[in-house]
Structures are given as structure tokens and as C-alpha cells.
Coordinates of C-alpha atoms in Angstrom, one line a residue:
Chain A
X40 CA -65.2 90.6 128.3
X41 CA -62.8 88.2 126.4
X42 CA -62.2 84.2 126.3
X43 CA -58.6 83.0 126.5
X44 CA -58.2 79.9 124.3
X45 CA -54.2 78.0 125.3
X46 CA -52.9 76.4 122.1
X47 CA -51.7 73.0 121.6
X48 CA -48.5 73.1 119.3
X49 CA -45.4 70.9 118.5
X50 CA -42.9 73.4 119.1
X51 CA -43.8 73.8 114.4
X52 CA -47.4 73.8 114.0
X53 CA -50.1 74.4 115.5
X54 CA -52.2 71.0 116.5
X55 CA -55.7 70.8 115.0
X56 CA -57.8 70.0 118.2
X57 CA -56.5 73.8 118.6
X58 CA -58.5 75.3 115.7
X59 CA -61.6 73.2 116.4
X60 CA -61.4 74.6 120.5
X61 CA -61.3 78.5 119.0
X62 CA -64.3 77.8 116.9
X63 CA -66.2 76.5 120.3
X64 CA -64.6 79.9 122.0
X65 CA -66.1 82.4 119.2
X66 CA -69.7 81.0 120.5
X67 CA -68.9 81.9 123.8
X68 CA -70.0 85.2 122.3
X69 CA -66.6 87.1 122.8
X70 CA -63.5 88.2 121.7
X71 CA -61.0 85.3 121.5
X72 CA -57.3 85.2 122.6
X73 CA -54.8 83.1 122.3
X74 CA -52.0 81.8 124.3
X75 CA -48.9 80.3 123.1
X76 CA -46.7 78.9 125.2
X77 CA -43.4 76.8 124.6
X78 CA -39.9 77.0 123.6
X79 CA -40.5 78.7 120.1
X80 CA -43.7 79.4 120.7
X81 CA -43.5 83.0 118.1
X82 CA -43.3 81.0 115.2
X83 CA -46.6 79.1 115.4
X84 CA -48.2 82.7 117.0
X85 CA -47.9 83.4 113.1
X86 CA -49.8 80.9 112.0
X87 CA -52.3 81.3 115.1
X88 CA -52.9 84.8 114.5
X89 CA -54.2 84.2 110.9
X90 CA -56.7 82.2 112.0
X91 CA -60.2 83.2 111.3
X92 CA -62.0 85.3 114.7
X93 CA -58.5 85.1 116.5
X94 CA -58.6 89.4 118.3
X95 CA -55.4 88.6 120.6
X96 CA -52.3 86.1 120.4
X97 CA -50.1 86.4 123.7
X98 CA -46.5 84.9 123.2
X99 CA -45.1 83.3 125.9
X100 CA -41.8 82.1 124.5
X101 CA -38.8 80.1 126.5
X102 CA -36.8 77.7 127.2
X103 CA -38.1 76.3 129.9
X104 CA -41.4 75.7 128.4
X105 CA -39.9 73.5 126.0
X106 CA -42.4 71.0 126.0
X107 CA -45.2 72.3 127.9
X108 CA -45.1 70.8 131.9
X109 CA -48.2 71.7 133.4
X110 CA -46.7 72.8 136.4
X111 CA -44.8 75.5 134.4
X112 CA -47.4 76.6 131.8
X113 CA -50.1 77.3 134.9
X114 CA -48.4 80.3 136.1
X115 CA -48.6 81.5 132.5
X116 CA -51.7 80.5 132.1
X117 CA -52.6 82.8 135.7
X118 CA -50.5 85.3 134.8
X119 CA -52.1 86.4 131.8
X120 CA -55.4 85.6 133.7
X121 CA -54.3 88.0 136.3
X122 CA -53.5 90.6 134.2
X123 CA -56.5 90.1 131.5
X124 CA -59.2 89.2 133.4
X125 CA -60.6 86.4 131.0
X126 CA -64.3 85.3 131.5
X127 CA -63.5 81.9 130.3
X128 CA -59.9 79.9 129.9
X129 CA -60.6 77.2 127.4
X130 CA -58.4 74.7 125.5
X131 CA -59.4 71.8 123.0
X132 CA -60.1 68.5 124.8
X133 CA -57.0 66.6 124.8
X134 CA -54.2 64.9 127.1
X135 CA -52.5 68.4 127.4
X136 CA -55.2 70.3 128.4
X137 CA -57.2 67.6 130.4
X138 CA -53.9 68.1 132.9
X139 CA -53.8 72.0 132.5
X140 CA -56.9 73.4 132.2
X141 CA -58.1 71.7 136.2
X142 CA -54.3 72.8 137.6
X143 CA -55.1 76.7 136.5
X144 CA -58.8 76.6 137.7
X145 CA -57.9 75.5 141.5
X146 CA -55.8 78.5 141.5
X147 CA -58.8 80.4 140.0
X148 CA -61.3 78.3 143.0
X149 CA -63.2 78.1 139.4
X150 CA -64.5 73.6 138.9
X151 CA -64.0 73.2 135.3
X152 CA -65.9 71.4 132.9
X153 CA -64.7 69.0 130.6
X154 CA -65.1 67.9 127.3
X155 CA -67.9 70.5 126.1
X156 CA -70.1 69.3 123.6
X157 CA -72.5 71.9 122.9
X158 CA -72.8 75.3 124.0
X159 CA -75.9 76.8 124.5
X160 CA -75.0 80.6 126.3
X161 CA -71.8 82.3 128.1
X162 CA -72.5 79.6 131.0
X163 CA -74.6 76.6 129.9
X164 CA -73.1 73.6 128.3
X165 CA -73.8 70.1 127.6
X166 CA -71.1 67.1 128.1
X167 CA -71.4 63.4 127.6
X168 CA -71.6 61.8 131.1
X169 CA -71.5 57.5 131.4
X170 CA -69.4 57.3 128.4
X171 CA -71.6 58.9 126.5
X172 CA -74.8 57.3 126.9
X173 CA -76.4 60.4 128.7
X174 CA -75.9 63.4 127.9
X175 CA -75.9 66.4 130.6
X176 CA -76.7 70.1 130.6
X177 CA -74.9 72.4 133.2
X178 CA -74.6 75.7 133.9
X179 CA -71.4 76.9 135.3
X180 CA -71.3 79.3 137.9
X181 CA -68.1 79.6 138.4
X182 CA -66.1 82.6 138.9
X183 CA -64.1 82.0 135.4
X184 CA -65.6 79.0 133.4
X185 CA -62.5 77.0 132.9
X186 CA -63.2 74.8 129.5
X187 CA -61.9 72.1 127.5
X188 CA -64.2 71.4 124.5
X189 CA -64.4 68.1 122.7
X190 CA -62.6 68.5 119.0
X191 CA -65.2 67.0 116.6
X192 CA -68.0 68.5 118.1
X193 CA -66.5 71.3 116.5
X194 CA -65.9 72.3 112.8
X195 CA -62.7 73.6 112.8
X196 CA -61.1 77.5 112.5
X197 CA -60.6 78.2 109.0
X198 CA -57.7 81.2 108.1
X199 CA -58.4 84.5 107.2
X200 CA -57.5 86.5 110.6
X201 CA -55.1 88.9 111.3
X202 CA -55.1 89.1 115.3
X203 CA -52.6 91.8 116.8
X204 CA -49.5 89.2 118.2
X205 CA -48.3 90.1 121.8
X206 CA -45.8 89.2 124.7
X207 CA -47.9 87.6 127.7
X208 CA -47.1 88.6 131.0
X209 CA -43.6 86.6 132.6
X210 CA -45.1 84.1 135.2
X211 CA -42.9 82.9 137.9
X212 CA -41.7 79.4 136.2
X213 CA -40.3 77.0 138.6
X214 CA -38.2 73.8 137.2
X215 CA -37.0 72.0 139.4
X216 CA -40.7 69.9 140.4
X217 CA -41.0 68.2 136.9
X218 CA -38.4 67.2 133.7
X219 CA -39.8 66.2 130.5
X220 CA -37.5 63.3 129.8
X221 CA -38.5 62.0 126.2
X222 CA -41.1 60.7 124.4
X223 CA -42.6 57.9 121.5
X224 CA -45.1 59.5 119.3
X225 CA -46.0 56.6 116.6
X226 CA -44.7 57.1 113.3
X227 CA -48.0 57.0 110.5
X228 CA -47.8 57.4 107.0
X229 CA -51.0 57.3 107.0
X230 CA -53.6 60.6 108.4
X231 CA -54.1 61.3 112.1
X232 CA -57.2 59.5 113.6
X233 CA -58.7 62.3 115.3
X234 CA -58.1 64.9 112.6
X235 CA -59.1 62.1 108.8
X236 CA -61.9 62.0 106.8
X237 CA -62.2 58.1 106.9
X238 CA -61.6 56.5 110.5
X239 CA -61.1 52.1 109.6
X240 CA -60.8 50.3 112.4
X241 CA -60.5 46.5 113.3
X242 CA -61.5 45.1 115.9
X243 CA -60.9 41.3 117.8
X244 CA -62.6 39.8 114.3
X245 CA -59.0 40.0 112.7
X246 CA -57.3 37.7 114.6
X247 CA -53.7 38.6 114.9
X248 CA -51.5 41.6 114.6
X249 CA -50.1 41.0 110.8
X250 CA -54.3 40.4 109.5
X251 CA -54.4 44.1 110.5
X252 CA -52.6 44.8 106.6
X253 CA -55.8 43.9 105.1
X254 CA -57.2 46.5 107.0
X255 CA -54.0 48.8 105.6
X256 CA -54.2 48.0 102.3
X257 CA -57.9 49.6 102.3
X258 CA -57.4 52.7 104.2
X259 CA -54.2 52.9 101.6
X260 CA -56.8 52.9 99.0
X261 CA -59.1 55.2 100.5
X262 CA -57.1 58.1 102.6
X263 CA -57.7 56.8 105.5
X264 CA -57.2 56.8 108.6
X265 CA -57.3 53.0 110.8
X266 CA -57.6 52.7 114.4
X267 CA -59.2 49.5 116.8
X268 CA -61.1 48.0 119.1
X269 CA -59.8 48.4 122.6
X270 CA -60.0 44.3 122.1
X271 CA -58.0 44.3 119.0
X272 CA -55.4 46.6 121.5
X273 CA -55.8 44.1 124.4
X274 CA -54.7 41.0 122.4
X275 CA -51.7 43.1 121.7
X276 CA -52.7 43.3 117.8
X277 CA -51.8 47.2 117.5
X278 CA -50.5 49.7 119.6
X279 CA -52.7 51.4 122.5
X280 CA -52.8 55.2 120.7
X281 CA -54.9 53.2 117.9
X282 CA -58.1 52.8 120.7
X283 CA -61.1 54.2 119.3
X284 CA -63.4 54.4 122.4
X285 CA -64.0 55.8 125.5
X286 CA -60.8 54.8 126.9
X287 CA -59.1 55.7 124.0
X288 CA -59.7 58.2 120.8
X289 CA -62.9 59.8 120.0
X290 CA -63.6 60.5 116.4
X291 CA -66.1 61.8 114.2
X292 CA -64.9 61.6 110.5
X293 CA -67.3 60.9 107.5
X294 CA -66.8 57.8 106.6
X295 CA -66.5 54.9 109.5
X296 CA -65.6 51.7 108.4
X297 CA -65.4 48.9 111.4
X298 CA -64.0 45.7 110.1
X299 CA -64.5 42.6 112.9
X300 CA -65.6 45.1 115.8
X301 CA -68.6 43.5 118.2
X302 CA -69.8 47.2 118.4
X303 CA -69.2 46.8 122.5
X304 CA -70.8 50.4 124.4
X305 CA -67.1 51.4 125.6
X306 CA -66.7 51.0 121.7
X307 CA -69.5 53.3 120.4
X308 CA -68.6 55.8 123.0
X309 CA -66.2 56.9 120.3
X310 CA -67.3 56.4 117.3
X311 CA -70.8 56.6 117.5
X312 CA -70.8 60.7 116.3
X313 CA -69.1 59.3 112.7
X314 CA -71.4 60.9 109.9
X315 CA -71.3 57.8 107.6
X316 CA -71.1 54.0 109.7
X317 CA -69.9 50.8 107.6
X318 CA -69.7 47.4 109.7
X319 CA -67.9 44.3 108.4
X320 CA -69.0 41.5 111.0
X321 CA -70.0 37.6 110.5
X322 CA -72.5 38.3 113.0
X323 CA -75.4 39.7 112.1
X324 CA -76.2 40.7 115.7
X325 CA -72.7 42.5 116.7
X326 CA -74.3 45.0 117.8
X327 CA -72.7 47.5 115.8
X328 CA -75.0 46.9 113.3
X329 CA -77.6 49.1 115.3
X330 CA -75.5 52.1 114.9
X331 CA -74.3 51.4 111.5
X332 CA -76.4 52.7 107.9
X333 CA -74.8 49.7 105.7
X334 CA -73.6 46.8 107.5
X335 CA -72.2 43.6 105.6
X336 CA -72.7 40.1 106.8
X337 CA -69.5 38.7 105.5
X338 CA -66.8 36.9 106.6
X339 CA -64.2 40.2 107.0
X340 CA -61.3 37.8 105.7
X341 CA -63.2 37.3 101.9
X342 CA -64.8 40.8 102.4
X343 CA -62.0 43.1 103.3
X344 CA -59.8 42.0 100.3
X345 CA -62.5 42.4 97.3
X346 CA -63.4 45.7 98.7
X347 CA -59.8 46.7 98.2
X348 CA -60.1 45.7 95.0
X349 CA -63.7 46.9 94.2
X350 CA -61.8 50.8 94.9
X351 CA -60.3 52.4 92.5
Chain B
X1 CA -42.7 56.8 150.9
X2 CA -46.7 57.0 151.9
X3 CA -49.1 56.7 149.2
X4 CA -53.0 58.1 149.6
X5 CA -55.2 56.0 147.1
X6 CA -58.1 57.9 145.7
X7 CA -61.4 55.5 145.1
X8 CA -64.7 56.3 144.0
X9 CA -68.1 54.2 144.3
X10 CA -69.5 54.9 140.6
X11 CA -71.9 52.5 138.5
X12 CA -70.7 49.2 137.5
X13 CA -69.0 49.6 134.5
X14 CA -71.1 46.7 133.3
X15 CA -74.6 47.7 133.4
X16 CA -76.1 49.9 130.8
X17 CA -77.2 53.3 132.6
X18 CA -80.6 54.8 132.4
X19 CA -81.9 57.8 132.0
X20 CA -84.7 59.0 134.5
X21 CA -87.6 59.7 133.0
X22 CA -87.6 62.9 134.8
X23 CA -84.6 64.0 133.4
X24 CA -83.0 64.8 136.7
X25 CA -80.4 62.2 136.2
X26 CA -79.3 58.6 135.5
X27 CA -80.5 55.9 137.6
X28 CA -78.9 54.9 140.0
X29 CA -81.3 53.3 143.2
X30 CA -81.4 49.2 142.8
X31 CA -78.2 49.9 139.8
X32 CA -75.2 47.6 141.2
X33 CA -71.7 49.6 141.8
X34 CA -68.3 49.5 142.2
X35 CA -65.2 50.9 143.1
X36 CA -63.6 53.2 139.4
X37 CA -62.2 50.9 137.5
X38 CA -59.4 53.8 136.7
X39 CA -59.7 53.6 140.3
X40 CA -58.3 50.2 140.9
X41 CA -55.3 50.2 138.5
X42 CA -54.7 53.3 141.0
X43 CA -54.5 51.2 143.9
X44 CA -52.9 48.1 142.4
X45 CA -49.8 50.3 141.7
X46 CA -49.6 51.5 145.2
X47 CA -50.2 47.8 146.5
X48 CA -47.2 47.0 144.1
X49 CA -45.3 50.2 144.9
X50 CA -45.3 49.0 148.5
X51 CA -44.4 45.0 148.0
X52 CA -41.5 45.9 145.6
X53 CA -40.6 48.3 149.4
X54 CA -40.6 51.4 147.6
X55 CA -43.2 53.1 150.0
X56 CA -44.3 52.2 153.4
X57 CA -47.8 52.6 153.9
X58 CA -50.9 52.9 151.0
X59 CA -53.6 54.4 152.8
X60 CA -57.2 54.2 150.5
X61 CA -59.3 57.5 150.5
X62 CA -63.1 58.2 149.5
X63 CA -65.0 60.8 149.5
X64 CA -69.1 60.0 149.9
X65 CA -72.1 59.0 151.2
X66 CA -72.3 56.0 153.8
X67 CA -72.3 53.5 151.2
X68 CA -68.8 54.8 150.5
X69 CA -67.4 52.5 153.1
X70 CA -68.2 49.0 150.9
X71 CA -65.9 49.9 148.3
X72 CA -63.3 50.8 150.5
X73 CA -63.2 47.7 152.3
X74 CA -62.9 46.3 148.5
X75 CA -59.6 48.5 148.7
X76 CA -58.0 47.2 151.9
X77 CA -59.1 43.6 150.9
X78 CA -56.7 44.6 147.9
X79 CA -54.1 45.5 150.0
X80 CA -54.5 49.1 151.7
X81 CA -53.2 49.4 155.2
X82 CA -55.8 51.2 155.8
X83 CA -58.7 53.6 155.0
X84 CA -60.6 57.0 155.2
X85 CA -63.8 57.7 154.8
X86 CA -64.8 61.5 154.0
X87 CA -68.4 61.6 154.2
X88 CA -71.2 64.2 152.9
X89 CA -74.7 62.8 152.9
X90 CA -77.0 61.2 150.0
X91 CA -78.6 65.3 149.5
X92 CA -74.5 66.8 149.4
X93 CA -73.3 63.5 147.7
X94 CA -75.2 64.1 144.3
X95 CA -74.1 67.7 144.5
X96 CA -70.0 66.6 145.0
X97 CA -67.8 68.4 142.1
X98 CA -64.1 66.8 141.8
X99 CA -63.2 70.3 143.1
X100 CA -64.6 69.3 146.5
X101 CA -63.1 66.3 146.2
X102 CA -59.5 68.4 145.7
X103 CA -60.3 70.6 148.5
X104 CA -61.0 67.3 151.0
X105 CA -57.8 65.3 150.2
X106 CA -55.9 69.1 150.3
X107 CA -57.2 69.4 153.4
X108 CA -56.3 65.6 154.3
X109 CA -52.8 66.2 153.5
X110 CA -52.5 68.7 155.8
X111 CA -53.4 67.0 159.1
X112 CA -51.5 64.1 157.5
X113 CA -48.3 63.9 155.8
X114 CA -48.3 61.7 152.3
X115 CA -45.6 61.8 149.4
X116 CA -47.5 60.8 146.9
X117 CA -51.1 60.7 145.7
X118 CA -52.6 58.4 143.4
X119 CA -56.1 58.6 141.8
X120 CA -57.3 56.7 138.2
X121 CA -57.0 58.9 135.6
X122 CA -61.0 58.6 135.2
X123 CA -64.5 58.3 137.2
X124 CA -66.2 56.3 134.6
X125 CA -69.8 58.0 135.9
X126 CA -68.4 61.4 135.3
X127 CA -65.9 61.5 132.6
X128 CA -64.6 64.6 134.2
X129 CA -60.5 63.5 134.6
X130 CA -60.1 66.0 137.2
X131 CA -59.6 65.2 140.4
X132 CA -55.6 64.9 139.8
X133 CA -54.4 68.1 138.2
X134 CA -57.4 69.9 140.5
X135 CA -55.6 68.1 143.3
X136 CA -51.9 69.3 141.6
X137 CA -53.2 72.9 141.4
X138 CA -54.0 73.6 145.2
X139 CA -51.0 71.8 146.3
X140 CA -48.6 73.4 143.7
X141 CA -47.1 69.8 143.5
X142 CA -46.2 68.3 140.6
X143 CA -48.6 65.9 138.2
X144 CA -48.1 62.9 135.7
X145 CA -51.4 61.9 134.2
X146 CA -52.1 59.4 132.6
X147 CA -49.5 56.9 133.6
X148 CA -48.3 53.5 132.4
X149 CA -45.9 53.0 133.6
X150 CA -44.3 53.7 137.1
X151 CA -40.4 53.7 138.2
X152 CA -37.9 55.1 140.5
X153 CA -36.0 58.2 139.4
X154 CA -33.9 58.5 141.8
X155 CA -33.8 59.5 144.7
X156 CA -37.0 61.9 146.0
X157 CA -38.5 61.0 142.1
X158 CA -40.9 59.2 140.3
X159 CA -40.1 58.1 136.5
X160 CA -43.5 58.1 134.7
X161 CA -44.2 57.3 131.6
X162 CA -47.6 59.0 130.6
X163 CA -50.2 57.7 127.7
X164 CA -50.9 60.9 125.7
X165 CA -52.5 61.9 122.4
X166 CA -50.2 60.8 120.0
X167 CA -47.9 57.7 121.5
X168 CA -45.7 58.2 125.2
X169 CA -44.2 60.8 126.6
X170 CA -42.3 60.2 129.8
X171 CA -41.1 62.3 132.4
X172 CA -39.4 63.1 135.5
X173 CA -41.3 63.9 138.7
X174 CA -40.6 65.4 142.2
X175 CA -42.2 64.1 145.4
X176 CA -44.3 64.9 146.9
X177 CA -46.6 64.5 143.7
X178 CA -50.3 63.6 141.9
X179 CA -50.4 61.0 139.7
X180 CA -53.3 59.5 137.9
X181 CA -53.6 56.2 136.4
X182 CA -54.0 54.6 132.4
X183 CA -55.7 52.0 131.6
X184 CA -51.9 49.9 131.2
X185 CA -50.8 50.6 133.8
X186 CA -51.4 46.9 134.9
X187 CA -54.0 44.9 135.8
X188 CA -55.9 44.8 139.5
X189 CA -55.5 41.2 141.2
X190 CA -59.5 40.1 142.7
X191 CA -60.0 40.2 146.6
X192 CA -59.0 36.7 147.6
X193 CA -61.4 35.3 150.4
X194 CA -58.9 35.4 153.7
X195 CA -57.6 39.1 152.4
X196 CA -61.5 40.1 152.3
X197 CA -61.8 39.0 156.7
X198 CA -58.5 39.8 157.0
X199 CA -59.6 43.5 155.4
X200 CA -62.2 43.4 158.1
X201 CA -60.1 43.7 160.8
X202 CA -57.9 46.7 158.9
X203 CA -58.8 50.7 160.2
X204 CA -61.3 52.5 158.2
X205 CA -61.6 56.0 159.8
X206 CA -64.9 58.3 159.5
X207 CA -63.9 62.2 159.0
X208 CA -67.4 63.9 158.2
X209 CA -66.8 66.3 155.6
X210 CA -67.7 69.7 157.9
X211 CA -64.6 68.4 160.1
X212 CA -61.7 69.2 157.0
X213 CA -64.2 72.7 156.7
X214 CA -64.6 72.0 153.3
X215 CA -68.3 73.2 152.1
X216 CA -70.1 71.4 149.0
X217 CA -70.9 74.5 147.3
X218 CA -71.8 73.8 144.0
X219 CA -70.5 75.6 141.2
X220 CA -72.0 73.6 138.4
X221 CA -75.6 73.3 138.6
X222 CA -77.1 70.1 136.0
X223 CA -80.2 72.0 134.1
X224 CA -81.0 68.1 132.7
X225 CA -79.6 64.8 131.7
X226 CA -81.0 63.1 128.3
X227 CA -80.4 60.0 126.2
X228 CA -77.8 60.8 123.2
X229 CA -79.9 61.1 119.7
X230 CA -80.3 57.2 118.6
X231 CA -79.1 56.5 115.7
X232 CA -80.8 54.5 113.0
X233 CA -79.6 50.6 112.1
X234 CA -79.8 51.5 108.4
X235 CA -79.7 47.9 107.2
X236 CA -77.8 45.3 105.2
X237 CA -76.7 45.8 101.5
X238 CA -76.4 42.6 100.1
X239 CA -72.5 41.9 99.1
X240 CA -69.5 44.1 98.4
X241 CA -70.4 45.2 95.0
X242 CA -73.6 46.9 96.5
X243 CA -71.8 48.9 99.5
X244 CA -69.5 49.9 96.7
X245 CA -72.3 51.2 95.1
X246 CA -74.0 53.2 98.4
X247 CA -69.8 54.5 99.3
X248 CA -70.2 55.6 95.6
X249 CA -73.9 57.2 96.4
X250 CA -72.3 58.6 99.4
X251 CA -69.2 60.1 97.4
X252 CA -66.5 58.2 99.5
X253 CA -65.6 56.5 96.0
X254 CA -65.0 58.3 92.4
X255 CA -67.6 56.6 89.9

């Protein structure tokens, strides 16, 4: 038996979450194959072949697969499934795979399992439900296990593999159903939230978008990524892709610094697996302090500049 | 354009859920339930499309036990023209997976033609985020998930801006299609008292699930539901220099 991981990439580089997914796939106890689809997937496939634990890399390179629309990638996955009969088809949990894995699962009459955080065996998994307030352990009897893995729950796979690269069987790709018109990706010089070792997030306590400069200055001293609470996003201080929480991004960095964030359940769901949590808030009863390793009860407008100045 | 909107009855978002001592699930009895907030957003968008004359009819759909009728009445009060309740028993309701919901929707769509199926991006109970892409897969329809803006995309097409991990993208999908709503698509309206009264007279159709030929046969069995590991609060530090020292001890800041 073999497990398939569907790679995610931007036509040039493999997305970090695919490395987490390869580690998770390895825990299912069988060979790991990776499918790379796209208009320029051969280049990415070479990167994938060097990842430790990858036995086989299937490449589907076709201009029709540019931007990897789910309607077009699904037939390629199904063609690979027909040929190789994988016991599991998996990917890192992202906007891309949450669209693709269930679409393929429907064709295979398999109930997917989303956002797996722990693998007990090839058919038994744990995942969070109710915004992470309950952990559900499930056993899947699906004919093919269709899984997405939460990136932060698995270490990224390292280099050191030498997988064989071959062409994927071609699927019947229809193009009239959907068309990619464009994208606006947020550009930032700072580390990506999902993979940063240190994340600093600001909340409503910042009081304005301009005041986020305090957060950026501190982040630049620490080489940190910058996030925000939903309250700060809803108030229009920062764009929505900075949101950390149940409805935003799930992060689990080595160090998380929450500034002016009260700690609503929905925010905690997005960051409570961080290794060390620091909270800076003037309200000593803020729920964020209940999960913080180090709490600082202080006015952030004084404490944050002082902290930034004190760092080398 | 006829729009079918899927709405799910879930534990209200403001309730702090508690895990049952026997670890069989979470406590749902005597707990406030309401319409899944993301489904409310999908419904609001469908009603807006009707108000803009882009849609002719909005039908709300729910699969669930008898109490799901309550949220269908809410959907009618918020602007749906009709409602369809695909009924399962309480025992079956506990075993429903997104695949079953997608199968029921597929069967319904074979009997009644719709141009668009709109659901929330995920339900806040199981957090699965599967119903829309499963249905799109079953039907071979295009899909646009995590919509934050829905516009006309030329005759027979919709242009959808989607929230993706690194920002936004825009896709054009051919109708019929399946969409899912993200948080920022709109702000759902409240049901006004006159509309709540009017909703009582709108049609609400009951269909036992067996009439659709869908069997609730579970592929995923729940072995155990437990509390997440609790973090211990580490306590307060005195001031900024004390915090800097802690960060040094942990190796985040060089000495």
C-alpha cells in the first residue's frame, strides 16, 4: 500500500505545508508518493524528490493546470488513484487542499477527515472540533482515507531523499467550468505567519492601524511574523490575512507574543499550541493571561517601545 | 437563477462547549443552538442576489433532526422564499457526515433544478469544511470556496473573490456551481418581527431522508471526545526588564 501526498506550490517553490504533510503521511506506515500538478511542476518535482521519505514523485505538467484549479486537478488525482490504488490521499490543510481533497473524495465515495492533528494508526486519527475546544478521536472505515493534516501539528520533512520522478497518468482535464482571473497576495518582508519561529500579534488594544507600527518595530527586532486578532481585523486596523484564530490562521511558533489581545476563545484556538506564550495587556483579568507563560500587566503603548529598545 | 442555501443547526457560537464525562461527545442538551454563522452569511448573500434581481428564488435546506425546522424558520424570516427539511431521526443525526449531506443535496438537485448551491465555509461544530467541495465533486460542478465577494461574471458565470492563505484570488465559475461563504462576505441581517410573522406562512417542506434514497451509513466512527490539554498560566512578570530576562533564559534573545 502507498500514501499519496498532493503537493502545493506557487509554480516555483514547494509550499512549506507540504513538508509537514509528508512527515504526517510517513506516519501512516506505508510508502509515500507525492503528486505535483501545475504548469511548471517539473521544477517543483525536483525539489520534492530530494525530501526525505519520498519514494516516488508523480508529475503532471500542463498549461491547463496553471494555478491548480480544483476542477482540473481532481481528474489528475483520480487518474493516479486508478493506476496506483493508494490507501490514502492526503495534503497539508490549506485553502487549496480543503477544496481539492473532498472533491476527489466524493468520486471515491469516501468520507474525508479534515485537519488531522494526530495519527494513531493508518485508520485512527485525532482532530479538533468546536474551535479546538474538543479533541475528537475517530476511526475511518472509508475505502480510501482522504486526509488533510494540520501543518503545525507535524514537523516539516527534511532534505535527504532521492525519490524517483515519473509522469503522472493523464486525466481528462476540462477547462470550460472555471477560470483563474488573478490573485492579490499580501507582500511582506517579514516571515510568513504560518512558518515563523516567532509571531507577534496585535489586538484591539492597539486602537488604530497606525499604532501597529509598534508591533512591526518589535517584530523586526526579533525577526518575527506579525499577526492580529479578529477584533483588530474587523476594526480595519490590518488586512484579514493577518488574522490568527479559528476563522483565520492557526499558528504554533516557538514564541507567541500577544499584545493588546484579550484572548477570546476564537483567538486562543489559533495560537494556544505555541511553545511559549507572552501576553502584554493592561487588564489583569484578560483571558489571554490564563494561557500565557509570561504575563505583563502594562500599558502596551509604554511597554512595547520599552521592550523593543531593550532588545539587542 | 435559483439558489439553494444549506443551513445547519449547531451549538450557538457563544456557548462554551463542555465535553461529556463519558467522553462520548460534547454536551448538547439544554444548550442554546442556532444557525451556523457561516451559513447565515451564505443565506444573506443569496438574499442580496435576489434583491439585486440576479436571483429569482432562494430556498433554504437543512438536513437534521426535528429541531432543524427552527433554523429553517429563521432562514425564512431572513429572506428565504421556501425551505426544505430533509429529516433524519435523532439517532441518525448523530451519525451524519458531510458526505451524507452532499448526497442528500445531490438527490434533491436531481428532482428540483437549481443554478447555485451556497453554504457556509464550515460548520462551527465539526469544523470539517467539506460539504461544498464534496457536493461539487458529486455533481461535477465548478466550485468557489471561501467567497468574500460574489459578482456577475457575464451571462451564465459568477466572478468570485476568495480568501486564500496568502491573500485573495479571483475565479470565474460557470453556473450551475457550488459556493461557500467566508466571514467577510457580508454582515447578515437580523430577522425583524414582521418578517418572523410572515415566515410562519412560507412553505416548509419535510422530506424523510429515506425518500431521497440516501442511507446514513457512517464511515467515520467517533472513538472518544476529550478536552484539549490545558495550558497552565505561568504568572506575571514584574516589568519589561523582567520579561527580557525570561526571553533570554528561553533563548529567544541573545545575552
